[in-house]
Short mmCIF file of C-alpha atoms in Angstrom, two decimals:
data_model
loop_
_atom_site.label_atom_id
_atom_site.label_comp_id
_atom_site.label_asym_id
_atom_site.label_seq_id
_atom_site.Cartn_x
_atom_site.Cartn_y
_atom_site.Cartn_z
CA UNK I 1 -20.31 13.65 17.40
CA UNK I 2 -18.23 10.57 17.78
CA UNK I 3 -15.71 11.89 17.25
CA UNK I 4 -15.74 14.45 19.55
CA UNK I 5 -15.73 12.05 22.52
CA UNK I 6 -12.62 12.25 25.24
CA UNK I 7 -10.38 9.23 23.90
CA UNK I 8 -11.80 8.11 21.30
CA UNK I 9 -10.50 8.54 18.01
CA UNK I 10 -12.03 6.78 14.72
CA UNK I 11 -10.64 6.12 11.81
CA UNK I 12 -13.07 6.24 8.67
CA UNK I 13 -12.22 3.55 6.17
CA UNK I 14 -14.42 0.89 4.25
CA UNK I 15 -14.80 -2.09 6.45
CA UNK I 16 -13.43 -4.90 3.74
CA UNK I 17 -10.28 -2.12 3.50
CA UNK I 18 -10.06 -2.21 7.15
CA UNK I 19 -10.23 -6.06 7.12
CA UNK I 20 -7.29 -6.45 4.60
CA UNK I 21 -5.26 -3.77 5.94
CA UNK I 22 -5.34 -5.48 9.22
CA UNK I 23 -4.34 -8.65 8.34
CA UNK I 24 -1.42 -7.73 5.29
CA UNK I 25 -0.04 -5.00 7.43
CA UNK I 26 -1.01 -5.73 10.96
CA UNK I 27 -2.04 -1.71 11.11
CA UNK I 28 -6.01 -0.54 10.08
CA UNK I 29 -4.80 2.38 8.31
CA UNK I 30 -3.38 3.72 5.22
CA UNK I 31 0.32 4.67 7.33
CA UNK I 32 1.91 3.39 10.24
CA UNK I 33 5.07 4.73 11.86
CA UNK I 34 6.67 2.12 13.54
CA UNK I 35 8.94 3.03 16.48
CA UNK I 36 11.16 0.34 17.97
CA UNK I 37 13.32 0.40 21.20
CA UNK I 38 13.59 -1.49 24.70
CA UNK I 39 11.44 0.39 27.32
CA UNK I 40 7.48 1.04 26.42
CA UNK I 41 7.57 4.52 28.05
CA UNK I 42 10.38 5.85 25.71
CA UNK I 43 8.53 4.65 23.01
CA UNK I 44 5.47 6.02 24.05
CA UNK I 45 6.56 9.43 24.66
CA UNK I 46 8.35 9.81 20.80
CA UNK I 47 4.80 8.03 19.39
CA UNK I 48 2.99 11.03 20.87
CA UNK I 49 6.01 13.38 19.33
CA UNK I 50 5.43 11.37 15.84
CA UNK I 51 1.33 12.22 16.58
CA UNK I 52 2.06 15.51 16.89
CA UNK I 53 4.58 16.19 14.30
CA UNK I 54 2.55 14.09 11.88
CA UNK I 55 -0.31 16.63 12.52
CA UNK I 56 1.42 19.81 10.85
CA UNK I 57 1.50 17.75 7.27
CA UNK I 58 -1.58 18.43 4.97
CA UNK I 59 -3.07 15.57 3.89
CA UNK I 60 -3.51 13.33 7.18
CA UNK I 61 -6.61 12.10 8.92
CA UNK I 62 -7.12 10.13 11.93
CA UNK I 63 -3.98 10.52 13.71
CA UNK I 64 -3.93 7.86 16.74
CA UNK I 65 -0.06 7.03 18.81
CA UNK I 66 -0.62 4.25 20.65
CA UNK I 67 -1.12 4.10 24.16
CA UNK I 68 0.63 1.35 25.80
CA UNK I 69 0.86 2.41 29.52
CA UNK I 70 -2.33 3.16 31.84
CA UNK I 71 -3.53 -0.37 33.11
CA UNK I 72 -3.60 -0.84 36.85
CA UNK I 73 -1.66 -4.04 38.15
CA UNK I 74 -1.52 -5.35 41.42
CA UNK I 75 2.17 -5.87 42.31
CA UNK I 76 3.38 -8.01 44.92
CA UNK I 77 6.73 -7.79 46.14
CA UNK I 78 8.18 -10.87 48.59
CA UNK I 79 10.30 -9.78 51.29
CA UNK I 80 13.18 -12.34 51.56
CA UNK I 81 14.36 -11.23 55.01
CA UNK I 82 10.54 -11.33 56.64
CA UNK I 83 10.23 -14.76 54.82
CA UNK I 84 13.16 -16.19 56.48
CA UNK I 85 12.53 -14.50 59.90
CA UNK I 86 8.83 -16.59 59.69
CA UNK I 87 10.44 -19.41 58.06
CA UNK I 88 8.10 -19.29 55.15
CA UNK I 89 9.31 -20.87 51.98
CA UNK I 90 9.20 -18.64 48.72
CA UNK I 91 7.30 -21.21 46.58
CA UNK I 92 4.63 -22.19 49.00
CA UNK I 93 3.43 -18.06 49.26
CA UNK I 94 3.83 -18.04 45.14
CA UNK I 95 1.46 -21.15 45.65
CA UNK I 96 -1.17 -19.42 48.04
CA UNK I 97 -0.81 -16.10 45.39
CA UNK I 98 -1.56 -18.03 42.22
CA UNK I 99 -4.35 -19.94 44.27
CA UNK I 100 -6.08 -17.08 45.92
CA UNK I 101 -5.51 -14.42 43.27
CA UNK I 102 -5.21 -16.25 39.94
CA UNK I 103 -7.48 -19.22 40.99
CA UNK I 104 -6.79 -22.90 41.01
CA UNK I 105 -7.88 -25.53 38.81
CA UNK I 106 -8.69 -28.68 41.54
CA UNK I 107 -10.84 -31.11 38.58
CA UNK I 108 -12.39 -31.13 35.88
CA UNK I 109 -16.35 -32.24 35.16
CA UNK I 110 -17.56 -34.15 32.42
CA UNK I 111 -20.93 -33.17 30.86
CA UNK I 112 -21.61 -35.13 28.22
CA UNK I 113 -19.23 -34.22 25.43
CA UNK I 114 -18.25 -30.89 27.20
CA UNK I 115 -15.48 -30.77 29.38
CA UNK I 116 -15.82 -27.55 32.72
CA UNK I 117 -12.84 -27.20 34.93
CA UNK I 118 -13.51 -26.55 38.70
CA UNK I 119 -11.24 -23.80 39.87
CA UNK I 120 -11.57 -22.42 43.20
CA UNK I 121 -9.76 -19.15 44.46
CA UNK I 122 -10.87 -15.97 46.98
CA UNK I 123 -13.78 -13.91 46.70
CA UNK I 124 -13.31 -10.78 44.89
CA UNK I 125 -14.25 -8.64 47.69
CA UNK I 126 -11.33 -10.34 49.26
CA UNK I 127 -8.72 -10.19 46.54
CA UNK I 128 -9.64 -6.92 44.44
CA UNK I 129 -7.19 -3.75 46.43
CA UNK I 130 -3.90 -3.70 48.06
CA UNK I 131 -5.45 -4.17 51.47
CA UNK I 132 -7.72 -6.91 51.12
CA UNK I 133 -4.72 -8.94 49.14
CA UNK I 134 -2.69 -7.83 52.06
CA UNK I 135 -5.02 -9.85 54.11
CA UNK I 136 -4.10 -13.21 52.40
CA UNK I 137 -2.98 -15.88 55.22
CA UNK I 138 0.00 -17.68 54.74
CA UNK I 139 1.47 -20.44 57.16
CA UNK I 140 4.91 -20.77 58.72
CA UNK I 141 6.35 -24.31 59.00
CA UNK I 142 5.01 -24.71 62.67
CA UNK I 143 1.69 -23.64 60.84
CA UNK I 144 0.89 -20.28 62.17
CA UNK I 145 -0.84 -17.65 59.91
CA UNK I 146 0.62 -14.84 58.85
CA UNK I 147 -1.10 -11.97 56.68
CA UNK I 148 0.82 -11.64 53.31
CA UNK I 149 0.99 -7.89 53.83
CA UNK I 150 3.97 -8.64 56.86
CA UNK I 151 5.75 -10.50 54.15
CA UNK I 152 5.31 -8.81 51.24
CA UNK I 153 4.84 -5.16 49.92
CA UNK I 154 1.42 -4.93 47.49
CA UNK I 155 0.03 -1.68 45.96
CA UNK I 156 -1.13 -0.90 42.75
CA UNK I 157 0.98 0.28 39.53
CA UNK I 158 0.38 1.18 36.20
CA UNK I 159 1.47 -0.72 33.21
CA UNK I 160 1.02 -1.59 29.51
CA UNK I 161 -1.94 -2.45 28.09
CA UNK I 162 -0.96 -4.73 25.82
CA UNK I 163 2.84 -5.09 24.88
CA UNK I 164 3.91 -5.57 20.90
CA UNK I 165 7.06 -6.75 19.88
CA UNK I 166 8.18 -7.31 16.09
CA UNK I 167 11.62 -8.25 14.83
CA UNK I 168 12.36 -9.29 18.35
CA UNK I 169 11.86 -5.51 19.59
CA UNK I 170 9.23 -3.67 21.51
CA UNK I 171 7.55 -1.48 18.84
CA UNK I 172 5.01 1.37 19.73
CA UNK I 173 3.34 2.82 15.97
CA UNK I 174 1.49 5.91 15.53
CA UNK I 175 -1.60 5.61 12.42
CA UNK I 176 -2.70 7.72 10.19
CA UNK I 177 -5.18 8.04 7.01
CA UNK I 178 -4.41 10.32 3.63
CA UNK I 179 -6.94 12.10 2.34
CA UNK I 180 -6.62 14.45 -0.77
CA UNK I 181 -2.98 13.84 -1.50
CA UNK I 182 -0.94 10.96 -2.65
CA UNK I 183 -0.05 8.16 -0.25
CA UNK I 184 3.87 8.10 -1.40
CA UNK I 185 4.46 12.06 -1.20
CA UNK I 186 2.66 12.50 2.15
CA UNK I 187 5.48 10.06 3.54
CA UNK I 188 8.58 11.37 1.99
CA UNK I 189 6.98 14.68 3.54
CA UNK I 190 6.88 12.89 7.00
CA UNK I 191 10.00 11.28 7.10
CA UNK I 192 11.86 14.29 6.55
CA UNK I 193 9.82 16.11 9.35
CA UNK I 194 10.11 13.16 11.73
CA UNK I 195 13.88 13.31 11.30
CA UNK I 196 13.97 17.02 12.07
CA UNK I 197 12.22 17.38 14.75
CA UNK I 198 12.35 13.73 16.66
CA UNK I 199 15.57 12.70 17.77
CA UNK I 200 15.42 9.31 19.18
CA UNK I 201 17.50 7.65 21.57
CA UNK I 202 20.05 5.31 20.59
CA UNK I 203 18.70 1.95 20.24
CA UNK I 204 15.97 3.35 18.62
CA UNK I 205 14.49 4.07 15.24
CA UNK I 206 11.63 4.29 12.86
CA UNK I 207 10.19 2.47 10.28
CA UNK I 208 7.10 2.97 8.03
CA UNK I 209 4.40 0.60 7.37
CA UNK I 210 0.69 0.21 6.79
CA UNK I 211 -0.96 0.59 3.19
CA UNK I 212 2.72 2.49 2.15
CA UNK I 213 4.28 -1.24 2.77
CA UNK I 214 2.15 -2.35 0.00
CA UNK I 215 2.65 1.01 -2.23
CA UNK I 216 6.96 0.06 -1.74
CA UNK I 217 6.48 -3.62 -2.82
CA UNK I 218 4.05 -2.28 -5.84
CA UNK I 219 6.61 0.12 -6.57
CA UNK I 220 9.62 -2.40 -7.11
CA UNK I 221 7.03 -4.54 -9.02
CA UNK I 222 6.46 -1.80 -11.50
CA UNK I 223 10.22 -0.88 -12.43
CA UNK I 224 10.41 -4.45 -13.13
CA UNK I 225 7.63 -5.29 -15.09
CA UNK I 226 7.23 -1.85 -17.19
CA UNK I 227 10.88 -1.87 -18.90
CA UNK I 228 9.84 -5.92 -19.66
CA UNK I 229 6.89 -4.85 -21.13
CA UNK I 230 8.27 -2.49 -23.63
CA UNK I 231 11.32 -4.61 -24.26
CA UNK I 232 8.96 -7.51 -25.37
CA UNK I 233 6.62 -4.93 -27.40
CA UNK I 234 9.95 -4.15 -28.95
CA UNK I 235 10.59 -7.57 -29.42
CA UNK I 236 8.02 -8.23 -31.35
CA UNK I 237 7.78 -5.97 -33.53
CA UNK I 238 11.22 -6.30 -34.76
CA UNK I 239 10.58 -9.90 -35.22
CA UNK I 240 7.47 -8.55 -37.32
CA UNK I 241 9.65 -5.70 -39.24
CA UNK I 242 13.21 -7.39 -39.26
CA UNK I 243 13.90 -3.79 -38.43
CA UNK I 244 15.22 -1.86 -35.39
CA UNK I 245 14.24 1.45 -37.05
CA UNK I 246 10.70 0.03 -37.68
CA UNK I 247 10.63 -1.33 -34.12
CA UNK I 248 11.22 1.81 -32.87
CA UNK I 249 9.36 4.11 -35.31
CA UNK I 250 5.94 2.16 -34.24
CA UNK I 251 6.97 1.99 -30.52
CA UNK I 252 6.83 5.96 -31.06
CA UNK I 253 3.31 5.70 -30.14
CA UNK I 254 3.96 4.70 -26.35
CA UNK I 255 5.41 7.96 -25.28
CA UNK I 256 2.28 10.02 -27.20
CA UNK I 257 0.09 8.33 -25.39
CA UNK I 258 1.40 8.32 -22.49
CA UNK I 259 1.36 12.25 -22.84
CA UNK I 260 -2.62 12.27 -23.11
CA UNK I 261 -2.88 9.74 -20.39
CA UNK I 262 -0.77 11.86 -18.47
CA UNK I 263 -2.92 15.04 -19.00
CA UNK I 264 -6.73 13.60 -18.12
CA UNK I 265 -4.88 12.41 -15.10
CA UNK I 266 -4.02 15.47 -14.03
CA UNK I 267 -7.14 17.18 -14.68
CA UNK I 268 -8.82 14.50 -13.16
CA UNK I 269 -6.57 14.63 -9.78
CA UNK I 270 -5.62 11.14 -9.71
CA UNK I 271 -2.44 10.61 -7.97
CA UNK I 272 0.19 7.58 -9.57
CA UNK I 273 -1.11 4.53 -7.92
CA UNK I 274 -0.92 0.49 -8.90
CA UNK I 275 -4.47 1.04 -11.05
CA UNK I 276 -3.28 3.89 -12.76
CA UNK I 277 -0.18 2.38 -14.01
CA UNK I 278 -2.04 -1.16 -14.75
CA UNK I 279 -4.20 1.17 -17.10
CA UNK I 280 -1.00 2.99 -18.96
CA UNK I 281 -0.22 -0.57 -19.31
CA UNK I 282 -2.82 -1.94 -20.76
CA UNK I 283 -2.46 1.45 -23.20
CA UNK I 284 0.79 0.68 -24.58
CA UNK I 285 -0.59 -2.59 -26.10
CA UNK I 286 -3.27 -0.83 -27.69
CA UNK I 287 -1.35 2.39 -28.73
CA UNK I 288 1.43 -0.28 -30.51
CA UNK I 289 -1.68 -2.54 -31.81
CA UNK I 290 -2.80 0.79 -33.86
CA UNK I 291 0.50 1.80 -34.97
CA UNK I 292 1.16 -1.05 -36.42
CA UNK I 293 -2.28 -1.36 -38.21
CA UNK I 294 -1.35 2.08 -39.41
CA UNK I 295 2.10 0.72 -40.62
CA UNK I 296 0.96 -2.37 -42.41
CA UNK I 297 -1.87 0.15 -44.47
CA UNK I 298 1.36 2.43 -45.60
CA UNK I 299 3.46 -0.43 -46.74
CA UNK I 300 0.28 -1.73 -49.12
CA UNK I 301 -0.41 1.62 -50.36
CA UNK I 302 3.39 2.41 -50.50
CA UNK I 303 3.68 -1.38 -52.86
CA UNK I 304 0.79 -0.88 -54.79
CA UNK I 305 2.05 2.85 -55.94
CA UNK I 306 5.40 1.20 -56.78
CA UNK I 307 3.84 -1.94 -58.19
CA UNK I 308 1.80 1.21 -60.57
CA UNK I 309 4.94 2.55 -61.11
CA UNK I 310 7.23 -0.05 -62.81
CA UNK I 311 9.29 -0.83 -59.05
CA UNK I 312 10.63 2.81 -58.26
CA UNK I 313 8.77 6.04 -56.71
CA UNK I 314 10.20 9.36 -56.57
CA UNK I 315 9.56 11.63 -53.34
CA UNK I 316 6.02 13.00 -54.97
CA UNK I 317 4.80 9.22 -55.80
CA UNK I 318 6.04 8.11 -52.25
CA UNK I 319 4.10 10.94 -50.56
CA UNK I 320 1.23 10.64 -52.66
CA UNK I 321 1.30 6.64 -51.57
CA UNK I 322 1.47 7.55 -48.07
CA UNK I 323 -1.56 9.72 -48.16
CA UNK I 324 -3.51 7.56 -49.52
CA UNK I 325 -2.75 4.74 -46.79
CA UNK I 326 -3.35 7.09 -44.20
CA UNK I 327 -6.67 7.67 -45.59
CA UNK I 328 -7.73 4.01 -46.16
CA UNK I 329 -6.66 4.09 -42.13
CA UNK I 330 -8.72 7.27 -40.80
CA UNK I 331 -12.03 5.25 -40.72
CA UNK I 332 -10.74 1.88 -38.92
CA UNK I 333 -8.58 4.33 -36.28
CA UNK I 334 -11.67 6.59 -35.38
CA UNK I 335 -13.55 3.36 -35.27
CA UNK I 336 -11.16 1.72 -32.09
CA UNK I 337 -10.65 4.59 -30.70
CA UNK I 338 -14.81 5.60 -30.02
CA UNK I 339 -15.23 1.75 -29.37
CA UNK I 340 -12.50 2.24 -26.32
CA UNK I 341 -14.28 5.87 -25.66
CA UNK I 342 -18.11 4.75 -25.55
CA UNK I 343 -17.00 1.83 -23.18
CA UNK I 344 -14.72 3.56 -20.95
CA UNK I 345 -16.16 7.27 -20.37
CA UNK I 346 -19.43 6.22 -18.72
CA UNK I 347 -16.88 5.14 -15.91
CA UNK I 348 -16.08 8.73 -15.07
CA UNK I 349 -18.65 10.39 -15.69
CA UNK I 350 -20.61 10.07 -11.45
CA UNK I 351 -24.04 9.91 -13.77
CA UNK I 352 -23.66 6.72 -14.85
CA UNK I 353 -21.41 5.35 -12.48
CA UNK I 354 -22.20 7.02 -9.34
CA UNK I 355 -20.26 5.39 -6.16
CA UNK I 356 -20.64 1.94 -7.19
CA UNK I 357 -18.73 -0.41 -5.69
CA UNK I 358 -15.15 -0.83 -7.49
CA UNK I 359 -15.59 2.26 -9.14
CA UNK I 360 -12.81 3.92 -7.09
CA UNK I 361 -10.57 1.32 -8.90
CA UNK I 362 -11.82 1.38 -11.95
CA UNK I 363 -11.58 4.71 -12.67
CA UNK I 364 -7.77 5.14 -12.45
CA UNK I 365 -7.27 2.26 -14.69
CA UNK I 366 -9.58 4.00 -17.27
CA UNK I 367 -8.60 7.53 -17.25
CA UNK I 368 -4.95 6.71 -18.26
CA UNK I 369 -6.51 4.15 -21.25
CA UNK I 370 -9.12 7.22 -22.27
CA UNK I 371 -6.70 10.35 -22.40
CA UNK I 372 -4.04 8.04 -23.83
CA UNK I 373 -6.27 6.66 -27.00
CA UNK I 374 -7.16 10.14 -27.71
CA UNK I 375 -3.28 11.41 -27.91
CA UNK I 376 -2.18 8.74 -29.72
CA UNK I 377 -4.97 9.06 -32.51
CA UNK I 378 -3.40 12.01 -33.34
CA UNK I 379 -0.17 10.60 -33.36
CA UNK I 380 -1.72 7.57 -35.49
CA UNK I 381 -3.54 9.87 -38.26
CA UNK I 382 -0.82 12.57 -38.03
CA UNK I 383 2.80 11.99 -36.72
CA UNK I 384 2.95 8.18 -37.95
CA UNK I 385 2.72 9.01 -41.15
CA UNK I 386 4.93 11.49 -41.51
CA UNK I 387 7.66 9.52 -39.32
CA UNK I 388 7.10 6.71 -42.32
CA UNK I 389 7.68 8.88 -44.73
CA UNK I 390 10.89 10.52 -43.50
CA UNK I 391 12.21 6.71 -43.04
CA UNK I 392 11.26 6.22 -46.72
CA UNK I 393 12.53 9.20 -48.56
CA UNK I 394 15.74 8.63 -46.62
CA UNK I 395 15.62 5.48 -48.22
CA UNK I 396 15.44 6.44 -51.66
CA UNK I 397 17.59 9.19 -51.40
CA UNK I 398 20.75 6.34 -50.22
CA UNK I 399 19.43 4.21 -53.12
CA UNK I 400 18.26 0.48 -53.88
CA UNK I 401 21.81 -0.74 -52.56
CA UNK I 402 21.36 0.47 -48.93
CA UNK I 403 19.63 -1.79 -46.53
CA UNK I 404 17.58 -0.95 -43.67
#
């Protein structure tokens, strides 16, 4: 019903979200087109285009272009020629304005430790249209009065509201909210639109801003810290292995589970975001963790068969070795992964969870972490194995004098 009211448009967000939007972006909503240019009109006129392209794109809520023009002034204009015909000096009718429009402070009482200034100017009956400022008296130098209005020319005229400027410029933005779509795709969509059918002046342009600012910045972040990640997984498992081909064998298990973390996020309709790729994160750990928990148990079954067999295996021994390993491993690797299951499923299932507060956070961090673990047990019980035994019968096949 609000909503429905002439002029009013809301905006429905959480009221901390509204807080820090405000204050890191300087917008209260999730996207803000920023237009930028030297006259306030102009810029109005494209916001309301931007509005009204912005409208045709599924996905957006609680369009609002600012609107900057529609205050009432009072302008005065000074004559020149009148003044010097009266022989009325500029600054002393500037003086009787600012004193009988604007007010004048003449002291200042003390109260105590409170300090009130005394300011006197006209009445507002006598000050509040055209005709009554018109009315102002003003004094030659031989002292006569003369009404303002035969020395100046006063009406009213509409003007901005409030003016913004940014980067030195005069920027207008039009907001928006997202709803049922990602943040990042809804843009590109925009832009593209925007640059079809808005064609803005020269001296003018666009830029985007708002919650996207943040998703940009997040965006860099993560093609920076991801690749580091895996390179120092990597690292560290060749300094466990002395082995690129080991390295890389047990870092297999990142791209399997990513697959299953991939798949519950689809099915669950989460879009990419900085929580879901905080959880795939904290998956690759635990995906490599296993794997190489799962490596260690083949290499002690795989020396204990040869240790049995006098120092060499033949392919039949070696697979024999590995099957047993896997085995010993089945129990510990069902064990993690319903440990990581019974803690993180209650989070998305709305029975246990309901709306709680953080739980629209939470949940995207957890559904890459749940689908993952699941895909990569079957890589860990199934694929692992059979990856270590490939790397071990190639072995024996190029004989004791071939290194790793």
């Amino acid at each position: 019903a609000v909503g429905q009211f002439p002029g009013f448009t809301p905006a429905f967000l959480q009221p901390i979200q509204n807080r820090v939007l405000m204050l890191s972006t300087g917008v209260r909503t999730e996207i803000a087109v920023k237009l930028f240019g030297s006259d306030l009109k102009v810029l109005e006129a494209k916001a309301i285009e931007v509005e009204k392209v912005l409208r045709t794109i599924p996905g957006g809520v609680d369009f609002y272009a600012e609107r900057v023009v529609g205050t009432p002034y009072l302008n005065i204009e000074l004559n020149r020629s009148e003044l010097a015909r009266y022989g009325i000096p500029m600054d002393q009718v500037l003086e009787v304005i600012e004193s009988a429009i604007g007010g004048q402070t003449l002291t200042t009482t003390i109260e105590g430790r409170q300090r009130f200034p005394v300011r006197v100017r006209y009445a507002r009956e006598l000050r509040d249209s055209p005709a009554s400022a018109g009315d102002i008296l003003v004094y030659t130098m031989d002292g006569m009065p003369i009404p303002l209005g035969k020395v100046a020319t006063i009406k009213t005229v509409m003007g901005p509201s409030m003016i913004s400027s940014e980067n030195g410029q005069l920027r207008v933005f039009v907001q928006c909210n997202v709803r049922g779509r990602d943040l990042g795709g809804f843009v590109e969509e925009a832009k593209v639109k925007i640059a079809e059918q808005v064609k803005m002046p020269p001296g003018y342009y666009i830029a985007w801003g708002g919650e996207y600012e943040n998703l940009i910045r997040a965006g860099r972040t993560l093609r920076l810290v991801v690749p580091i990640v895996l390179f120092i997984i990597f690292l560290l498992l060749f300094m466990v292995y002395r082995s690129a081909k080991e390295a890389a064998h047990v870092l297999l298990a990142v791209p399997f589970a990513l697959t299953g973390g991939i798949f519950l996020q689809l099915l669950l309709g989460y879009n990419f975001s900085v929580a879901v790729w905080v959880g795939y994160i904290a998956l690759f750990g635990t995906a490599v963790q296993t794997g190489v928990i799962m490596v260690i148990y083949l290499e002690e079954a795989v020396k204990r068969r040869t240790a049995e067999c006098g120092g060499r295996l033949d392919a039949t021994q070696l697979k024999d070795a590995i099957i047993e390993g896997a085995a010993l491993r089945l129990r510990p690797k069902v064990m993690t992964v319903s440990t990581v299951l019974a803690s993180l499923v209650p989070l998305m299932l709305p029975i246990f969870s309901a709306e709680r507060t953080g739980i629209e956070v939470m949940r995207p961090i957890a559904t890459p972490v749940v689908g993952g673990m699941i895909s990569s047990l079957i890589h860990i019980l199934l694929v692992t194995p059979v990856i270590f035994y490939w790397l071990r019968e190639r072995e024996l096949k190029a004989g004791p004098g071939d290194s790793r």
